[in-house]
Amino acid sequence: EATLDLAERRRIRSAIRELQRQELERDEEALASKRFRTERGSHRQDNKENWPRSRRLEEEQQTALAALSRQLEAISNVEELTKLLRAAGEYEERKLIRAAIRKLRAEEIEGESLSPCPGAAT
């Protein structure tokens, strides 16, 4: 807001969008690496009898999260994602859905900035 030069303002807004996009990609990469990383230390502390059950539950959760991730990629409506967010019970599910909402909103903002202004002369 300190500059009146429209071209400079466009460059600044473009740089801000790029930084937001990069931050979103880093968040998604971090989430993906955490989602598929196994927790070895906590399993060693479990009772030996419960260990196979615990591992099976974790594998089922990982499978469910992977399926949810694929489902979220197919959704392109923020309202629909918001409904899913409200219905989600698990922290990891909500985290994935919020990341999908952020990604969609960033894509919408980028799409708006790339389209020409209706009142602008060409």
XYZ file of N, CA and C in Angstrom:
366
model
N 0.811 -1.193 0.000
C 0.000 0.000 0.000
C 0.860 1.266 0.000
N 2.168 1.110 0.142
C 3.039 2.279 0.185
C 3.319 2.822 -1.203
N 3.078 2.029 -2.233
C 3.393 2.479 -3.586
C 2.117 2.754 -4.368
N 2.186 3.705 -5.257
C 1.045 4.037 -6.115
C 1.208 3.450 -7.505
N 2.395 2.949 -7.824
C 2.677 2.375 -9.128
C 1.946 1.037 -9.255
N 1.007 0.940 -10.166
C 0.202 -0.266 -10.313
C 1.032 -1.477 -10.732
N 1.993 -1.268 -11.589
C 2.842 -2.387 -12.025
C 3.627 -2.949 -10.843
N 4.142 -2.075 -10.016
C 4.885 -2.523 -8.841
C 3.954 -3.253 -7.869
N 2.739 -2.751 -7.706
C 1.772 -3.407 -6.823
C 1.437 -4.811 -7.344
N 1.296 -4.941 -8.676
C 1.035 -6.255 -9.271
C 2.184 -7.218 -8.980
N 3.417 -6.729 -9.134
C 4.583 -7.583 -8.866
C 4.605 -8.003 -7.395
N 4.285 -7.086 -6.512
C 4.282 -7.402 -5.079
C 3.201 -8.444 -4.772
N 1.988 -8.236 -5.313
C 0.911 -9.203 -5.079
C 1.270 -10.569 -5.654
N 1.889 -10.562 -6.818
C 2.309 -11.820 -7.439
C 3.346 -12.530 -6.572
N 4.282 -11.773 -6.029
C 5.309 -12.356 -5.153
C 4.673 -12.911 -3.886
N 3.694 -12.208 -3.344
C 3.005 -12.684 -2.142
C 2.269 -13.986 -2.440
N 1.562 -14.051 -3.578
C 0.851 -15.283 -3.954
C 1.832 -16.442 -4.122
N 2.970 -16.165 -4.735
C 3.971 -17.219 -4.936
C 4.489 -17.734 -3.591
N 4.743 -16.828 -2.670
C 5.193 -17.242 -1.330
C 4.123 -18.064 -0.628
N 2.859 -17.662 -0.757
C 1.774 -18.425 -0.148
C 1.677 -19.809 -0.770
N 1.835 -19.882 -2.101
C 1.785 -21.180 -2.787
C 2.925 -22.086 -2.317
N 4.119 -21.524 -2.198
C 5.264 -22.303 -1.733
C 5.053 -22.782 -0.301
N 4.492 -21.918 0.540
C 4.227 -22.303 1.924
C 3.206 -23.431 1.976
N 2.186 -23.350 1.149
C 1.174 -24.398 1.097
C 1.784 -25.717 0.631
N 2.644 -25.664 -0.382
C 3.308 -26.882 -0.857
C 4.184 -27.485 0.233
N 4.912 -26.631 0.976
C 5.747 -27.140 2.075
C 4.879 -27.800 3.147
N 3.742 -27.184 3.459
C 2.834 -27.757 4.449
C 2.314 -29.117 3.994
N 1.950 -29.201 2.710
C 1.447 -30.471 2.183
C 2.536 -31.538 2.199
N 3.764 -31.173 1.834
C 4.865 -32.131 1.852
C 5.142 -32.607 3.272
N 5.124 -31.674 4.225
C 5.358 -32.044 5.622
C 4.254 -32.962 6.114
N 3.015 -32.654 5.739
C 1.894 -33.486 6.147
C 2.006 -34.879 5.546
N 2.365 -34.947 4.278
C 2.506 -36.253 3.626
C 3.626 -37.065 4.267
N 4.730 -36.432 4.599
C 5.841 -37.180 5.194
C 5.474 -37.646 6.598
N 4.714 -36.837 7.335
C 4.289 -37.259 8.668
C 3.245 -38.354 8.584
N 2.373 -38.255 7.588
C 1.282 -39.208 7.468
C 1.790 -40.614 7.193
N 2.857 -40.745 6.399
C 3.326 -42.064 6.019
C 4.537 -42.533 6.807
N 4.993 -41.731 7.745
C 6.129 -42.133 8.574
C 5.614 -42.991 9.725
N 6.292 -44.101 9.992
C 5.870 -44.960 11.096
C 6.537 -44.504 12.375
N 5.849 -44.663 13.455
C 6.389 -44.293 14.760
C 6.968 -45.548 15.405
N 8.251 -45.676 15.366
C 8.888 -46.891 15.874
C 9.048 -46.867 17.387
N 9.396 -45.734 17.928
C 9.689 -45.650 19.356
C 8.500 -45.984 20.226
N 7.322 -45.543 19.869
C 6.149 -45.774 20.712
C 5.733 -47.236 20.706
N 5.976 -47.956 19.614
C 5.568 -49.357 19.554
C 6.396 -50.224 20.493
N 7.626 -49.869 20.706
C 8.478 -50.670 21.580
C 8.032 -50.579 23.030
N 7.330 -49.519 23.372
C 6.848 -49.344 24.730
C 5.550 -50.105 24.977
N 4.848 -50.482 23.907
C 3.584 -51.198 24.050
C 3.787 -52.584 24.624
N 2.738 -53.079 25.228
C 2.728 -54.446 25.700
C 2.871 -55.368 24.490
N 3.672 -56.405 24.614
C 3.937 -57.307 23.486
C 2.643 -57.916 22.935
N 1.665 -58.170 23.807
C 0.419 -58.772 23.345
C -0.396 -57.786 22.511
N -0.316 -56.513 22.816
C -1.097 -55.511 22.104
C -0.398 -54.983 20.859
N 0.859 -55.298 20.687
C 1.636 -54.732 19.590
C 1.037 -55.031 18.219
N 0.707 -56.303 17.890
C 0.127 -56.551 16.556
C -1.188 -55.809 16.349
N -2.016 -55.727 17.382
C -3.289 -55.015 17.279
C -3.037 -53.521 17.045
N -2.085 -52.961 17.776
C -1.756 -51.554 17.632
C -1.250 -51.260 16.221
N -0.399 -52.116 15.710
C 0.137 -51.938 14.356
C -0.979 -52.047 13.327
N -1.886 -52.995 13.523
C -3.002 -53.171 12.593
C -3.897 -51.924 12.592
N -4.173 -51.373 13.774
C -4.990 -50.171 13.858
C -4.309 -48.990 13.164
N -3.011 -48.876 13.350
C -2.274 -47.788 12.703
C -2.302 -47.945 11.186
N -2.132 -49.179 10.700
C -2.173 -49.415 9.258
C -3.556 -49.096 8.697
N -4.608 -49.456 9.452
C -5.964 -49.137 9.009
C -6.168 -47.625 8.952
N -5.626 -46.924 9.950
C -5.748 -45.464 9.969
C -4.999 -44.850 8.791
N -3.803 -45.351 8.502
C -3.027 -44.839 7.372
C -3.764 -45.084 6.054
N -4.385 -46.254 5.923
C -5.144 -46.578 4.717
C -6.337 -45.643 4.584
N -7.037 -45.400 5.697
C -8.197 -44.504 5.678
C -7.772 -43.080 5.320
N -6.647 -42.625 5.855
C -6.168 -41.272 5.550
C -5.757 -41.145 4.086
N -5.142 -42.194 3.550
C -4.762 -42.167 2.135
C -6.005 -42.115 1.250
N -7.045 -42.881 1.619
C -8.299 -42.852 0.858
C -8.948 -41.477 0.949
N -8.942 -40.884 2.135
C -9.502 -39.543 2.320
C -8.738 -38.530 1.472
N -7.436 -38.661 1.430
C -6.612 -37.740 0.647
C -6.992 -37.806 -0.834
N -7.191 -39.017 -1.346
C -7.603 -39.169 -2.746
C -8.989 -38.566 -2.966
N -9.892 -38.778 -2.005
C -11.243 -38.234 -2.092
C -11.199 -36.699 -2.110
N -10.353 -36.116 -1.278
C -10.262 -34.652 -1.186
C -9.738 -34.040 -2.482
N -8.850 -34.745 -3.164
C -8.301 -34.231 -4.416
C -9.380 -34.105 -5.486
N -10.425 -34.943 -5.391
C -11.498 -34.924 -6.386
C -12.519 -33.822 -6.104
N -12.504 -33.261 -4.903
C -13.488 -32.240 -4.529
C -12.942 -30.862 -4.865
N -13.766 -30.066 -5.554
C -13.322 -28.720 -5.924
C -14.299 -27.660 -5.423
N -14.968 -27.945 -4.321
C -15.957 -27.035 -3.769
C -15.642 -26.813 -2.291
N -15.389 -25.575 -1.905
C -15.015 -25.253 -0.524
C -16.151 -25.596 0.441
N -17.403 -25.361 0.022
C -18.537 -25.654 0.896
C -18.612 -27.149 1.212
N -18.376 -27.965 0.199
C -18.402 -29.413 0.399
C -17.286 -29.850 1.351
N -16.112 -29.261 1.185
C -14.998 -29.572 2.083
C -15.307 -29.117 3.506
N -15.986 -27.977 3.635
C -16.345 -27.473 4.961
C -17.317 -28.423 5.649
N -18.256 -28.978 4.888
C -19.185 -29.970 5.457
C -18.423 -31.194 5.941
N -17.460 -31.644 5.130
C -16.638 -32.789 5.542
C -15.848 -32.464 6.809
N -15.349 -31.251 6.883
C -14.565 -30.823 8.045
C -15.416 -30.879 9.309
N -16.639 -30.396 9.207
C -17.519 -30.411 10.377
C -17.890 -31.823 10.796
N -17.957 -32.750 9.841
C -18.340 -34.123 10.148
C -17.145 -34.971 10.603
N -15.935 -34.515 10.326
C -14.737 -35.306 10.651
C -14.527 -35.360 12.162
N -14.118 -36.519 12.634
C -13.911 -36.683 14.064
C -12.443 -36.735 14.454
N -11.610 -37.257 13.593
C -10.199 -37.437 13.900
C -9.390 -36.189 13.557
N -8.393 -35.926 14.374
C -7.525 -34.767 14.181
C -6.843 -34.821 12.816
N -6.300 -35.965 12.457
C -5.572 -36.092 11.187
C -6.497 -35.858 10.001
N -7.744 -36.324 10.097
C -8.706 -36.092 9.021
C -8.974 -34.593 8.864
N -9.214 -33.927 9.989
C -9.489 -32.487 9.941
C -8.298 -31.728 9.372
N -7.099 -32.172 9.734
C -5.885 -31.521 9.243
C -5.795 -31.638 7.712
N -6.095 -32.820 7.182
C -6.062 -33.019 5.731
C -7.106 -32.155 5.033
N -8.293 -32.107 5.609
C -9.374 -31.338 4.997
C -9.045 -29.846 5.013
N -8.499 -29.355 6.128
C -8.123 -27.938 6.189
C -7.051 -27.615 5.153
N -6.107 -28.524 4.957
C -5.062 -28.306 3.937
C -5.686 -28.257 2.541
N -6.676 -29.115 2.292
C -7.350 -29.116 0.992
C -8.116 -27.805 0.786
N -8.747 -27.303 1.840
C -9.476 -26.028 1.742
C -8.500 -24.894 1.443
N -7.364 -24.874 2.148
C -6.364 -23.832 1.894
C -5.862 -23.895 0.449
N -5.656 -25.095 -0.041
C -5.167 -25.264 -1.406
C -6.201 -24.747 -2.416
N -7.470 -25.110 -2.212
C -8.525 -24.647 -3.115
C -8.640 -23.130 -3.105
N -8.600 -22.546 -1.924
C -8.707 -21.083 -1.831
C -7.529 -20.404 -2.516
N -6.343 -20.971 -2.361
C -5.161 -20.402 -3.025
C -5.313 -20.493 -4.540
N -5.848 -21.619 -5.021
C -6.062 -21.765 -6.462
C -7.108 -20.775 -6.958
N -8.164 -20.551 -6.157
C -9.189 -19.580 -6.542
C -8.604 -18.175 -6.614
N -7.782 -17.818 -5.635
C -7.164 -16.492 -5.626
C -6.247 -16.336 -6.825
N -5.476 -17.363 -7.106
C -4.568 -17.294 -8.242
C -5.342 -17.187 -9.551
N -6.459 -17.927 -9.644
C -7.292 -17.859 -10.846
C -7.895 -16.491 -11.037
N -8.303 -15.859 -9.932
C -8.866 -14.511 -10.020
C -7.817 -13.503 -10.473
N -6.599 -13.681 -10.002
C -5.558 -12.717 -10.346
C -5.092 -12.883 -11.790
N -5.253 -14.068 -12.348
C -4.822 -14.290 -13.725
C -5.860 -13.846 -14.736
N -7.132 -13.826 -14.331
C -8.172 -13.415 -15.261
C -8.161 -11.893 -15.399
N -8.436 -11.399 -16.588
C -8.420 -9.946 -16.780
C -9.572 -9.289 -16.036
N -9.361 -8.068 -15.622
C -10.398 -7.289 -14.940
C -11.489 -6.953 -15.941
N -12.777 -7.081 -15.550
C -13.854 -6.816 -16.500
C -13.880 -5.366 -17.003
N -13.457 -4.416 -16.194
C -13.514 -3.012 -16.606
C -12.227 -2.520 -17.246
N -11.218 -3.359 -17.322
C -9.912 -2.913 -17.834
C -9.940 -2.831 -19.358
N -9.265 -1.837 -19.876
C -9.169 -1.680 -21.342
C -8.053 -2.576 -21.854
N -8.303 -3.215 -22.973
C -7.291 -4.100 -23.564
C -6.735 -3.556 -24.830
